[in-house]
């Protein structure tokens, strides 16, 4: 709701219109991702679909006890990667400012 309000204020449209625009954007993005397409949202972020390959069972260690264990296999899966683009990276605050804001 905060995003819809901010968009409405900046675009000088009603909050209901902004909400419909954001819902339409959501539908378009989900449709494209569902078709395994790359999606760029303005100059802010790029979403890509990727297939993670299956892994085999392997040996590992329990960090608490040091006991050797077998880590089970994992099936192949699909996930979404988000990558910040130039405009988003350029809007990032300084390290000091980010630390102050995130500490509160």
mmCIF file of N, CA, C and O in Angstrom:
data_model
loop_
_atom_site.group_PDB
_atom_site.id
_atom_site.type_symbol
_atom_site.label_atom_id
_atom_site.label_comp_id
_atom_site.label_asym_id
_atom_site.label_seq_id
_atom_site.Cartn_x
_atom_site.Cartn_y
_atom_site.Cartn_z
ATOM 1 N N UNK A 1 0.823 -1.197 0.000
ATOM 2 C CA UNK A 1 0.000 0.000 0.000
ATOM 3 C C UNK A 1 0.866 1.259 0.000
ATOM 4 O O UNK A 1 0.490 2.251 -0.591
ATOM 5 N N UNK A 2 2.005 1.212 0.692
ATOM 6 C CA UNK A 2 2.878 2.386 0.706
ATOM 7 C C UNK A 2 3.412 2.673 -0.690
ATOM 8 O O UNK A 2 3.503 3.832 -1.094
ATOM 9 N N UNK A 3 3.748 1.608 -1.424
ATOM 10 C CA UNK A 3 4.257 1.791 -2.782
ATOM 11 C C UNK A 3 3.185 2.391 -3.672
ATOM 12 O O UNK A 3 3.457 3.317 -4.434
ATOM 13 N N UNK A 4 1.958 1.903 -3.566
ATOM 14 C CA UNK A 4 0.864 2.442 -4.368
ATOM 15 C C UNK A 4 0.646 3.919 -4.050
ATOM 16 O O UNK A 4 0.436 4.734 -4.950
ATOM 17 N N UNK A 5 0.731 4.277 -2.794
ATOM 18 C CA UNK A 5 0.580 5.677 -2.400
ATOM 19 C C UNK A 5 1.688 6.551 -2.954
ATOM 20 O O UNK A 5 1.439 7.655 -3.443
ATOM 21 N N UNK A 6 2.918 6.064 -2.878
ATOM 22 C CA UNK A 6 4.054 6.836 -3.382
ATOM 23 C C UNK A 6 3.972 7.000 -4.893
ATOM 24 O O UNK A 6 4.228 8.087 -5.429
ATOM 25 N N UNK A 7 3.592 5.935 -5.598
ATOM 26 C CA UNK A 7 3.450 6.011 -7.054
ATOM 27 C C UNK A 7 2.333 6.981 -7.418
ATOM 28 O O UNK A 7 2.465 7.793 -8.337
ATOM 29 N N UNK A 8 1.227 6.908 -6.704
ATOM 30 C CA UNK A 8 0.094 7.806 -6.974
ATOM 31 C C UNK A 8 0.503 9.265 -6.805
ATOM 32 O O UNK A 8 0.158 10.114 -7.630
ATOM 33 N N UNK A 9 1.237 9.557 -5.745
ATOM 34 C CA UNK A 9 1.682 10.932 -5.509
ATOM 35 C C UNK A 9 2.619 11.424 -6.608
ATOM 36 O O UNK A 9 2.466 12.530 -7.114
ATOM 37 N N UNK A 10 3.596 10.599 -6.976
ATOM 38 C CA UNK A 10 4.581 11.029 -7.972
ATOM 39 C C UNK A 10 3.989 11.129 -9.371
ATOM 40 O O UNK A 10 4.369 11.991 -10.156
ATOM 41 N N UNK A 11 3.079 10.213 -9.715
ATOM 42 C CA UNK A 11 2.499 10.208 -11.057
ATOM 43 C C UNK A 11 1.246 11.064 -11.144
ATOM 44 O O UNK A 11 0.668 11.192 -12.216
ATOM 45 N N UNK A 12 0.847 11.616 -10.015
ATOM 46 C CA UNK A 12 -0.346 12.459 -9.938
ATOM 47 C C UNK A 12 -1.579 11.725 -10.465
ATOM 48 O O UNK A 12 -2.327 12.219 -11.304
ATOM 49 N N UNK A 13 -1.758 10.513 -9.969
ATOM 50 C CA UNK A 13 -2.938 9.704 -10.268
ATOM 51 C C UNK A 13 -3.549 9.268 -8.940
ATOM 52 O O UNK A 13 -2.948 9.484 -7.881
ATOM 53 N N UNK A 14 -4.717 8.670 -9.007
ATOM 54 C CA UNK A 14 -5.353 8.233 -7.767
ATOM 55 C C UNK A 14 -4.659 6.983 -7.245
ATOM 56 O O UNK A 14 -3.994 6.257 -7.985
ATOM 57 N N UNK A 15 -4.841 6.750 -5.966
ATOM 58 C CA UNK A 15 -4.246 5.575 -5.342
ATOM 59 C C UNK A 15 -4.821 4.294 -5.959
ATOM 60 O O UNK A 15 -4.100 3.318 -6.151
ATOM 61 N N UNK A 16 -6.100 4.300 -6.300
ATOM 62 C CA UNK A 16 -6.728 3.125 -6.918
ATOM 63 C C UNK A 16 -6.102 2.835 -8.278
ATOM 64 O O UNK A 16 -5.849 1.670 -8.620
ATOM 65 N N UNK A 17 -5.844 3.891 -9.068
ATOM 66 C CA UNK A 17 -5.204 3.694 -10.370
ATOM 67 C C UNK A 17 -3.789 3.153 -10.196
ATOM 68 O O UNK A 17 -3.374 2.248 -10.919
ATOM 69 N N UNK A 18 -3.065 3.691 -9.237
ATOM 70 C CA UNK A 18 -1.699 3.227 -8.976
ATOM 71 C C UNK A 18 -1.715 1.764 -8.544
ATOM 72 O O UNK A 18 -0.857 0.972 -8.968
ATOM 73 N N UNK A 19 -2.678 1.399 -7.735
ATOM 74 C CA UNK A 19 -2.783 0.010 -7.278
ATOM 75 C C UNK A 19 -3.054 -0.918 -8.470
ATOM 76 O O UNK A 19 -2.452 -1.986 -8.575
ATOM 77 N N UNK A 20 -3.932 -0.503 -9.389
ATOM 78 C CA UNK A 20 -4.213 -1.309 -10.582
ATOM 79 C C UNK A 20 -2.973 -1.442 -11.462
ATOM 80 O O UNK A 20 -2.702 -2.508 -12.020
ATOM 81 N N UNK A 21 -2.211 -0.373 -11.588
ATOM 82 C CA UNK A 21 -0.981 -0.412 -12.386
ATOM 83 C C UNK A 21 0.005 -1.400 -11.768
ATOM 84 O O UNK A 21 0.604 -2.223 -12.478
ATOM 85 N N UNK A 22 0.182 -1.344 -10.465
ATOM 86 C CA UNK A 22 1.113 -2.254 -9.802
ATOM 87 C C UNK A 22 0.646 -3.703 -9.902
ATOM 88 O O UNK A 22 1.462 -4.613 -10.067
ATOM 89 N N UNK A 23 -0.665 -3.932 -9.808
ATOM 90 C CA UNK A 23 -1.191 -5.292 -9.965
ATOM 91 C C UNK A 23 -0.957 -5.797 -11.384
ATOM 92 O O UNK A 23 -0.609 -6.969 -11.588
ATOM 93 N N UNK A 24 -1.122 -4.922 -12.383
ATOM 94 C CA UNK A 24 -0.870 -5.306 -13.772
ATOM 95 C C UNK A 24 0.612 -5.621 -13.973
ATOM 96 O O UNK A 24 0.957 -6.595 -14.652
ATOM 97 N N UNK A 25 1.477 -4.817 -13.385
ATOM 98 C CA UNK A 25 2.913 -5.071 -13.464
ATOM 99 C C UNK A 25 3.241 -6.433 -12.859
ATOM 100 O O UNK A 25 4.006 -7.214 -13.427
ATOM 101 N N UNK A 26 2.657 -6.726 -11.715
ATOM 102 C CA UNK A 26 2.877 -8.006 -11.051
ATOM 103 C C UNK A 26 2.452 -9.165 -11.961
ATOM 104 O O UNK A 26 3.182 -10.152 -12.104
ATOM 105 N N UNK A 27 1.282 -9.050 -12.593
ATOM 106 C CA UNK A 27 0.796 -10.100 -13.488
ATOM 107 C C UNK A 27 1.745 -10.309 -14.669
ATOM 108 O O UNK A 27 2.057 -11.444 -15.029
ATOM 109 N N UNK A 28 2.196 -9.212 -15.273
ATOM 110 C CA UNK A 28 3.098 -9.312 -16.419
ATOM 111 C C UNK A 28 4.406 -9.982 -16.009
ATOM 112 O O UNK A 28 4.899 -10.893 -16.692
ATOM 113 N N UNK A 29 4.971 -9.559 -14.896
ATOM 114 C CA UNK A 29 6.235 -10.133 -14.431
ATOM 115 C C UNK A 29 6.067 -11.621 -14.144
ATOM 116 O O UNK A 29 6.896 -12.447 -14.553
ATOM 117 N N UNK A 30 4.996 -12.002 -13.460
ATOM 118 C CA UNK A 30 4.770 -13.411 -13.137
ATOM 119 C C UNK A 30 4.555 -14.244 -14.393
ATOM 120 O O UNK A 30 5.035 -15.389 -14.477
ATOM 121 N N UNK A 31 3.847 -13.704 -15.393
ATOM 122 C CA UNK A 31 3.662 -14.424 -16.653
ATOM 123 C C UNK A 31 4.999 -14.657 -17.352
ATOM 124 O O UNK A 31 5.266 -15.758 -17.851
ATOM 125 N N UNK A 32 5.826 -13.629 -17.413
ATOM 126 C CA UNK A 32 7.126 -13.750 -18.078
ATOM 127 C C UNK A 32 8.030 -14.733 -17.344
ATOM 128 O O UNK A 32 8.700 -15.552 -17.968
ATOM 129 N N UNK A 33 8.056 -14.658 -16.033
ATOM 130 C CA UNK A 33 8.871 -15.591 -15.248
ATOM 131 C C UNK A 33 8.346 -17.013 -15.415
ATOM 132 O O UNK A 33 9.110 -17.969 -15.505
ATOM 133 N N UNK A 34 7.019 -17.150 -15.475
ATOM 134 C CA UNK A 34 6.416 -18.462 -15.685
ATOM 135 C C UNK A 34 6.811 -19.085 -17.012
ATOM 136 O O UNK A 34 6.833 -20.306 -17.155
ATOM 137 N N UNK A 35 7.138 -18.247 -17.994
ATOM 138 C CA UNK A 35 7.605 -18.724 -19.296
ATOM 139 C C UNK A 35 9.128 -18.777 -19.347
ATOM 140 O O UNK A 35 9.708 -18.902 -20.431
ATOM 141 N N UNK A 36 9.800 -18.659 -18.201
ATOM 142 C CA UNK A 36 11.265 -18.699 -18.083
ATOM 143 C C UNK A 36 11.927 -17.601 -18.909
ATOM 144 O O UNK A 36 12.991 -17.789 -19.481
ATOM 145 N N UNK A 37 11.291 -16.428 -18.969
ATOM 146 C CA UNK A 37 11.841 -15.288 -19.689
ATOM 147 C C UNK A 37 12.573 -14.363 -18.718
ATOM 148 O O UNK A 37 12.230 -14.273 -17.550
ATOM 149 N N UNK A 38 13.569 -13.652 -19.248
ATOM 150 C CA UNK A 38 14.275 -12.638 -18.470
ATOM 151 C C UNK A 38 13.396 -11.399 -18.421
ATOM 152 O O UNK A 38 12.806 -11.012 -19.422
ATOM 153 N N UNK A 39 13.290 -10.768 -17.253
ATOM 154 C CA UNK A 39 12.433 -9.596 -17.084
ATOM 155 C C UNK A 39 13.258 -8.448 -16.512
ATOM 156 O O UNK A 39 13.921 -8.610 -15.489
ATOM 157 N N UNK A 40 13.212 -7.301 -17.185
ATOM 158 C CA UNK A 40 13.837 -6.083 -16.657
ATOM 159 C C UNK A 40 12.721 -5.171 -16.187
ATOM 160 O O UNK A 40 11.767 -4.926 -16.922
ATOM 161 N N UNK A 41 12.839 -4.683 -14.975
ATOM 162 C CA UNK A 41 11.856 -3.743 -14.440
ATOM 163 C C UNK A 41 12.531 -2.381 -14.445
ATOM 164 O O UNK A 41 13.320 -2.053 -13.548
ATOM 165 N N UNK A 42 12.234 -1.627 -15.487
ATOM 166 C CA UNK A 42 12.873 -0.324 -15.670
ATOM 167 C C UNK A 42 14.372 -0.489 -15.715
ATOM 168 O O UNK A 42 14.896 -1.446 -16.276
ATOM 169 N N UNK A 43 15.081 0.417 -15.105
ATOM 170 C CA UNK A 43 16.528 0.311 -14.990
ATOM 171 C C UNK A 43 16.920 -0.121 -13.593
ATOM 172 O O UNK A 43 18.041 0.090 -13.170
ATOM 173 N N UNK A 44 15.973 -0.728 -12.867
ATOM 174 C CA UNK A 44 16.202 -1.055 -11.462
ATOM 175 C C UNK A 44 16.697 -2.467 -11.226
ATOM 176 O O UNK A 44 17.686 -2.673 -10.533
ATOM 177 N N UNK A 45 15.969 -3.434 -11.770
ATOM 178 C CA UNK A 45 16.292 -4.823 -11.451
ATOM 179 C C UNK A 45 16.012 -5.711 -12.655
ATOM 180 O O UNK A 45 15.139 -5.426 -13.467
ATOM 181 N N UNK A 46 16.797 -6.770 -12.762
ATOM 182 C CA UNK A 46 16.586 -7.772 -13.798
ATOM 183 C C UNK A 46 16.342 -9.107 -13.110
ATOM 184 O O UNK A 46 17.118 -9.520 -12.246
ATOM 185 N N UNK A 47 15.260 -9.755 -13.462
ATOM 186 C CA UNK A 47 14.918 -11.060 -12.906
ATOM 187 C C UNK A 47 15.190 -12.122 -13.962
ATOM 188 O O UNK A 47 14.770 -11.989 -15.101
ATOM 189 N N UNK A 48 15.916 -13.163 -13.579
ATOM 190 C CA UNK A 48 16.183 -14.260 -14.491
ATOM 191 C C UNK A 48 15.805 -15.569 -13.811
ATOM 192 O O UNK A 48 15.928 -15.706 -12.590
ATOM 193 N N UNK A 49 15.341 -16.510 -14.614
ATOM 194 C CA UNK A 49 14.989 -17.833 -14.119
ATOM 195 C C UNK A 49 16.178 -18.737 -14.377
ATOM 196 O O UNK A 49 16.765 -18.706 -15.461
ATOM 197 N N UNK A 50 16.527 -19.549 -13.385
ATOM 198 C CA UNK A 50 17.661 -20.437 -13.581
ATOM 199 C C UNK A 50 17.333 -21.809 -13.021
ATOM 200 O O UNK A 50 16.585 -21.939 -12.049
ATOM 201 N N UNK A 51 17.896 -22.822 -13.643
ATOM 202 C CA UNK A 51 17.722 -24.196 -13.188
ATOM 203 C C UNK A 51 18.943 -24.574 -12.374
ATOM 204 O O UNK A 51 20.077 -24.466 -12.842
ATOM 205 N N UNK A 52 18.698 -24.980 -11.143
ATOM 206 C CA UNK A 52 19.781 -25.464 -10.287
ATOM 207 C C UNK A 52 19.882 -26.972 -10.492
ATOM 208 O O UNK A 52 18.890 -27.685 -10.337
ATOM 209 N N UNK A 53 21.045 -27.474 -10.835
ATOM 210 C CA UNK A 53 21.170 -28.905 -11.092
ATOM 211 C C UNK A 53 21.024 -29.737 -9.814
ATOM 212 O O UNK A 53 21.220 -29.233 -8.705
ATOM 213 N N UNK A 54 20.706 -31.001 -10.006
ATOM 214 C CA UNK A 54 20.588 -31.915 -8.874
ATOM 215 C C UNK A 54 21.970 -32.145 -8.277
ATOM 216 O O UNK A 54 22.994 -32.020 -8.963
ATOM 217 N N UNK A 55 22.014 -32.456 -6.989
ATOM 218 C CA UNK A 55 23.275 -32.785 -6.336
ATOM 219 C C UNK A 55 23.211 -34.222 -5.845
ATOM 220 O O UNK A 55 22.143 -34.747 -5.524
ATOM 221 N N UNK A 56 24.364 -34.854 -5.774
ATOM 222 C CA UNK A 56 24.457 -36.225 -5.294
ATOM 223 C C UNK A 56 24.640 -36.216 -3.780
ATOM 224 O O UNK A 56 25.015 -35.191 -3.198
ATOM 225 N N UNK A 57 24.404 -37.369 -3.158
ATOM 226 C CA UNK A 57 24.672 -37.509 -1.731
ATOM 227 C C UNK A 57 26.177 -37.340 -1.517
ATOM 228 O O UNK A 57 26.988 -37.717 -2.374
ATOM 229 N N UNK A 58 26.534 -36.755 -0.391
ATOM 230 C CA UNK A 58 27.955 -36.541 -0.118
ATOM 231 C C UNK A 58 28.225 -36.652 1.374
ATOM 232 O O UNK A 58 27.316 -36.582 2.199
ATOM 233 N N UNK A 59 29.486 -36.809 1.707
ATOM 234 C CA UNK A 59 29.904 -36.896 3.110
ATOM 235 C C UNK A 59 30.094 -35.486 3.648
ATOM 236 O O UNK A 59 30.498 -34.583 2.943
ATOM 237 N N UNK A 60 29.799 -35.318 4.924
ATOM 238 C CA UNK A 60 29.996 -34.040 5.578
ATOM 239 C C UNK A 60 30.252 -34.260 7.052
ATOM 240 O O UNK A 60 30.345 -35.411 7.516
ATOM 241 N N UNK A 61 30.371 -33.189 7.805
ATOM 242 C CA UNK A 61 30.603 -33.284 9.247
ATOM 243 C C UNK A 61 29.569 -32.463 9.995
ATOM 244 O O UNK A 61 29.228 -31.373 9.588
ATOM 245 N N UNK A 62 29.107 -33.004 11.088
ATOM 246 C CA UNK A 62 28.237 -32.268 11.994
ATOM 247 C C UNK A 62 29.119 -31.243 12.698
ATOM 248 O O UNK A 62 30.061 -31.623 13.394
ATOM 249 N N UNK A 63 28.863 -29.947 12.537
ATOM 250 C CA UNK A 63 29.753 -28.948 13.131
ATOM 251 C C UNK A 63 29.742 -28.963 14.657
ATOM 252 O O UNK A 63 30.719 -28.574 15.290
ATOM 253 N N UNK A 64 28.656 -29.417 15.255
ATOM 254 C CA UNK A 64 28.576 -29.422 16.720
ATOM 255 C C UNK A 64 29.389 -30.563 17.328
ATOM 256 O O UNK A 64 30.063 -30.383 18.346
ATOM 257 N N UNK A 65 29.329 -31.740 16.708
ATOM 258 C CA UNK A 65 29.977 -32.915 17.301
ATOM 259 C C UNK A 65 31.211 -33.366 16.546
ATOM 260 O O UNK A 65 32.008 -34.144 17.073
ATOM 261 N N UNK A 66 31.363 -32.938 15.312
ATOM 262 C CA UNK A 66 32.489 -33.382 14.495
ATOM 263 C C UNK A 66 32.248 -34.757 13.885
ATOM 264 O O UNK A 66 33.098 -35.285 13.176
ATOM 265 N N UNK A 67 31.082 -35.338 14.149
ATOM 266 C CA UNK A 67 30.743 -36.665 13.632
ATOM 267 C C UNK A 67 30.540 -36.598 12.118
ATOM 268 O O UNK A 67 29.958 -35.658 11.587
ATOM 269 N N UNK A 68 31.027 -37.633 11.417
ATOM 270 C CA UNK A 68 30.848 -37.685 9.968
ATOM 271 C C UNK A 68 29.410 -38.103 9.663
ATOM 272 O O UNK A 68 28.884 -39.034 10.272
ATOM 273 N N UNK A 69 28.780 -37.385 8.717
ATOM 274 C CA UNK A 69 27.400 -37.676 8.349
ATOM 275 C C UNK A 69 27.287 -37.731 6.831
ATOM 276 O O UNK A 69 28.190 -37.292 6.114
ATOM 277 N N UNK A 70 26.172 -38.267 6.359
ATOM 278 C CA UNK A 70 25.893 -38.254 4.926
ATOM 279 C C UNK A 70 24.840 -37.190 4.657
ATOM 280 O O UNK A 70 23.775 -37.202 5.262
ATOM 281 N N UNK A 71 25.158 -36.276 3.761
ATOM 282 C CA UNK A 71 24.225 -35.225 3.371
ATOM 283 C C UNK A 71 23.469 -35.753 2.162
ATOM 284 O O UNK A 71 24.077 -36.149 1.169
ATOM 285 N N UNK A 72 22.154 -35.784 2.254
ATOM 286 C CA UNK A 72 21.316 -36.383 1.220
ATOM 287 C C UNK A 72 21.354 -35.648 -0.102
ATOM 288 O O UNK A 72 21.725 -34.475 -0.176
ATOM 289 N N UNK A 73 20.954 -36.332 -1.165
ATOM 290 C CA UNK A 73 20.907 -35.693 -2.484
ATOM 291 C C UNK A 73 19.760 -34.700 -2.562
ATOM 292 O O UNK A 73 18.794 -34.781 -1.816
ATOM 293 N N UNK A 74 19.893 -33.745 -3.469
ATOM 294 C CA UNK A 74 18.833 -32.766 -3.696
ATOM 295 C C UNK A 74 18.410 -32.852 -5.159
ATOM 296 O O UNK A 74 19.268 -32.941 -6.040
ATOM 297 N N UNK A 75 17.119 -32.809 -5.417
ATOM 298 C CA UNK A 75 16.671 -32.840 -6.818
ATOM 299 C C UNK A 75 16.932 -31.495 -7.501
ATOM 300 O O UNK A 75 17.156 -30.480 -6.839
ATOM 301 N N UNK A 76 16.884 -31.502 -8.811
ATOM 302 C CA UNK A 76 17.026 -30.251 -9.569
ATOM 303 C C UNK A 76 15.864 -29.332 -9.205
ATOM 304 O O UNK A 76 14.778 -29.787 -8.865
ATOM 305 N N UNK A 77 16.103 -28.037 -9.239
ATOM 306 C CA UNK A 77 15.054 -27.077 -8.906
ATOM 307 C C UNK A 77 15.200 -25.836 -9.777
ATOM 308 O O UNK A 77 16.193 -25.657 -10.469
ATOM 309 N N UNK A 78 14.190 -24.996 -9.716
ATOM 310 C CA UNK A 78 14.174 -23.751 -10.488
ATOM 311 C C UNK A 78 14.059 -22.600 -9.496
ATOM 312 O O UNK A 78 13.288 -22.676 -8.536
ATOM 313 N N UNK A 79 14.849 -21.546 -9.704
ATOM 314 C CA UNK A 79 14.710 -20.375 -8.841
ATOM 315 C C UNK A 79 14.823 -19.099 -9.661
ATOM 316 O O UNK A 79 15.111 -19.128 -10.844
ATOM 317 N N UNK A 80 14.561 -17.989 -8.996
ATOM 318 C CA UNK A 80 14.604 -16.680 -9.640
ATOM 319 C C UNK A 80 15.776 -15.909 -9.053
ATOM 320 O O UNK A 80 15.952 -15.868 -7.835
ATOM 321 N N UNK A 81 16.540 -15.306 -9.926
ATOM 322 C CA UNK A 81 17.646 -14.456 -9.499
ATOM 323 C C UNK A 81 17.299 -13.010 -9.786
ATOM 324 O O UNK A 81 16.821 -12.690 -10.870
ATOM 325 N N UNK A 82 17.544 -12.140 -8.835
ATOM 326 C CA UNK A 82 17.332 -10.705 -9.025
ATOM 327 C C UNK A 82 18.697 -10.028 -9.035
ATOM 328 O O UNK A 82 19.523 -10.279 -8.154
ATOM 329 N N UNK A 83 18.928 -9.202 -10.024
ATOM 330 C CA UNK A 83 20.197 -8.493 -10.138
ATOM 331 C C UNK A 83 19.911 -7.003 -10.229
ATOM 332 O O UNK A 83 19.136 -6.549 -11.077
ATOM 333 N N UNK A 84 20.529 -6.254 -9.340
ATOM 334 C CA UNK A 84 20.356 -4.797 -9.355
ATOM 335 C C UNK A 84 21.051 -4.220 -10.583
ATOM 336 O O UNK A 84 22.157 -4.617 -10.928
ATOM 337 N N UNK A 85 20.370 -3.291 -11.253
ATOM 338 C CA UNK A 85 20.934 -2.639 -12.431
ATOM 339 C C UNK A 85 21.501 -1.274 -12.051
ATOM 340 O O UNK A 85 21.463 -0.860 -10.901
ATOM 341 N N UNK A 86 22.027 -0.573 -13.011
ATOM 342 C CA UNK A 86 22.781 0.662 -12.786
ATOM 343 C C UNK A 86 22.031 1.705 -11.962
ATOM 344 O O UNK A 86 22.595 2.272 -11.029
ATOM 345 N N UNK A 87 20.760 1.953 -12.270
ATOM 346 C CA UNK A 87 20.011 2.975 -11.525
ATOM 347 C C UNK A 87 19.880 2.602 -10.057
ATOM 348 O O UNK A 87 20.009 3.461 -9.178
ATOM 349 N N UNK A 88 19.623 1.338 -9.773
ATOM 350 C CA UNK A 88 19.487 0.891 -8.384
ATOM 351 C C UNK A 88 20.822 0.987 -7.657
ATOM 352 O O UNK A 88 20.889 1.435 -6.513
ATOM 353 N N UNK A 89 21.895 0.588 -8.314
ATOM 354 C CA UNK A 89 23.218 0.663 -7.690
ATOM 355 C C UNK A 89 23.611 2.111 -7.427
ATOM 356 O O UNK A 89 24.216 2.426 -6.409
ATOM 357 N N UNK A 90 23.256 2.999 -8.353
ATOM 358 C CA UNK A 90 23.585 4.414 -8.194
ATOM 359 C C UNK A 90 22.827 5.082 -7.066
ATOM 360 O O UNK A 90 23.263 6.092 -6.527
ATOM 361 N N UNK A 91 21.680 4.520 -6.689
ATOM 362 C CA UNK A 91 20.865 5.113 -5.627
ATOM 363 C C UNK A 91 21.274 4.644 -4.241
ATOM 364 O O UNK A 91 20.760 5.145 -3.239
ATOM 365 N N UNK A 92 22.204 3.697 -4.159
ATOM 366 C CA UNK A 92 22.608 3.171 -2.850
ATOM 367 C C UNK A 92 23.269 4.253 -2.002
ATOM 368 O O UNK A 92 24.019 5.083 -2.510
ATOM 369 N N UNK A 93 23.015 4.239 -0.686
ATOM 370 C CA UNK A 93 23.651 5.218 0.198
ATOM 371 C C UNK A 93 25.096 4.834 0.472
ATOM 372 O O UNK A 93 25.534 3.728 0.138
ATOM 373 N N UNK A 94 25.813 5.735 1.120
ATOM 374 C CA UNK A 94 27.180 5.423 1.530
ATOM 375 C C UNK A 94 27.133 4.352 2.618
ATOM 376 O O UNK A 94 26.087 4.100 3.235
ATOM 377 N N UNK A 95 28.265 3.724 2.875
ATOM 378 C CA UNK A 95 28.340 2.674 3.908
ATOM 379 C C UNK A 95 27.955 3.246 5.265
ATOM 380 O O UNK A 95 27.185 2.634 6.008
ATOM 381 N N UNK A 96 28.448 4.432 5.590
ATOM 382 C CA UNK A 96 28.153 5.035 6.887
ATOM 383 C C UNK A 96 26.661 5.316 7.032
ATOM 384 O O UNK A 96 26.064 5.032 8.069
ATOM 385 N N UNK A 97 26.062 5.877 6.003
ATOM 386 C CA UNK A 97 24.637 6.195 6.064
ATOM 387 C C UNK A 97 23.805 4.922 6.170
ATOM 388 O O UNK A 97 22.857 4.853 6.940
ATOM 389 N N UNK A 98 24.187 3.890 5.422
ATOM 390 C CA UNK A 98 23.460 2.622 5.477
ATOM 391 C C UNK A 98 23.566 2.002 6.865
ATOM 392 O O UNK A 98 22.570 1.497 7.403
ATOM 393 N N UNK A 99 24.729 2.045 7.458
ATOM 394 C CA UNK A 99 24.895 1.483 8.812
ATOM 395 C C UNK A 99 24.037 2.219 9.821
ATOM 396 O O UNK A 99 23.414 1.611 10.685
ATOM 397 N N UNK A 100 23.993 3.548 9.708
ATOM 398 C CA UNK A 100 23.166 4.330 10.646
ATOM 399 C C UNK A 100 21.702 3.983 10.490
ATOM 400 O O UNK A 100 20.982 3.790 11.475
ATOM 401 N N UNK A 101 21.210 3.916 9.254
ATOM 402 C CA UNK A 101 19.798 3.640 8.998
ATOM 403 C C UNK A 101 19.415 2.224 9.425
ATOM 404 O O UNK A 101 18.345 1.998 9.960
ATOM 405 N N UNK A 102 20.284 1.264 9.155
ATOM 406 C CA UNK A 102 19.981 -0.125 9.463
ATOM 407 C C UNK A 102 20.124 -0.445 10.951
ATOM 408 O O UNK A 102 19.531 -1.408 11.431
ATOM 409 N N UNK A 103 20.873 0.366 11.687
ATOM 410 C CA UNK A 103 21.039 0.148 13.128
ATOM 411 C C UNK A 103 19.783 0.540 13.897
ATOM 412 O O UNK A 103 19.551 0.053 15.003
ATOM 413 N N UNK A 104 18.972 1.418 13.346
ATOM 414 C CA UNK A 104 17.768 1.879 14.058
ATOM 415 C C UNK A 104 16.635 0.919 13.935
ATOM 416 O O UNK A 104 16.361 0.221 13.136
#
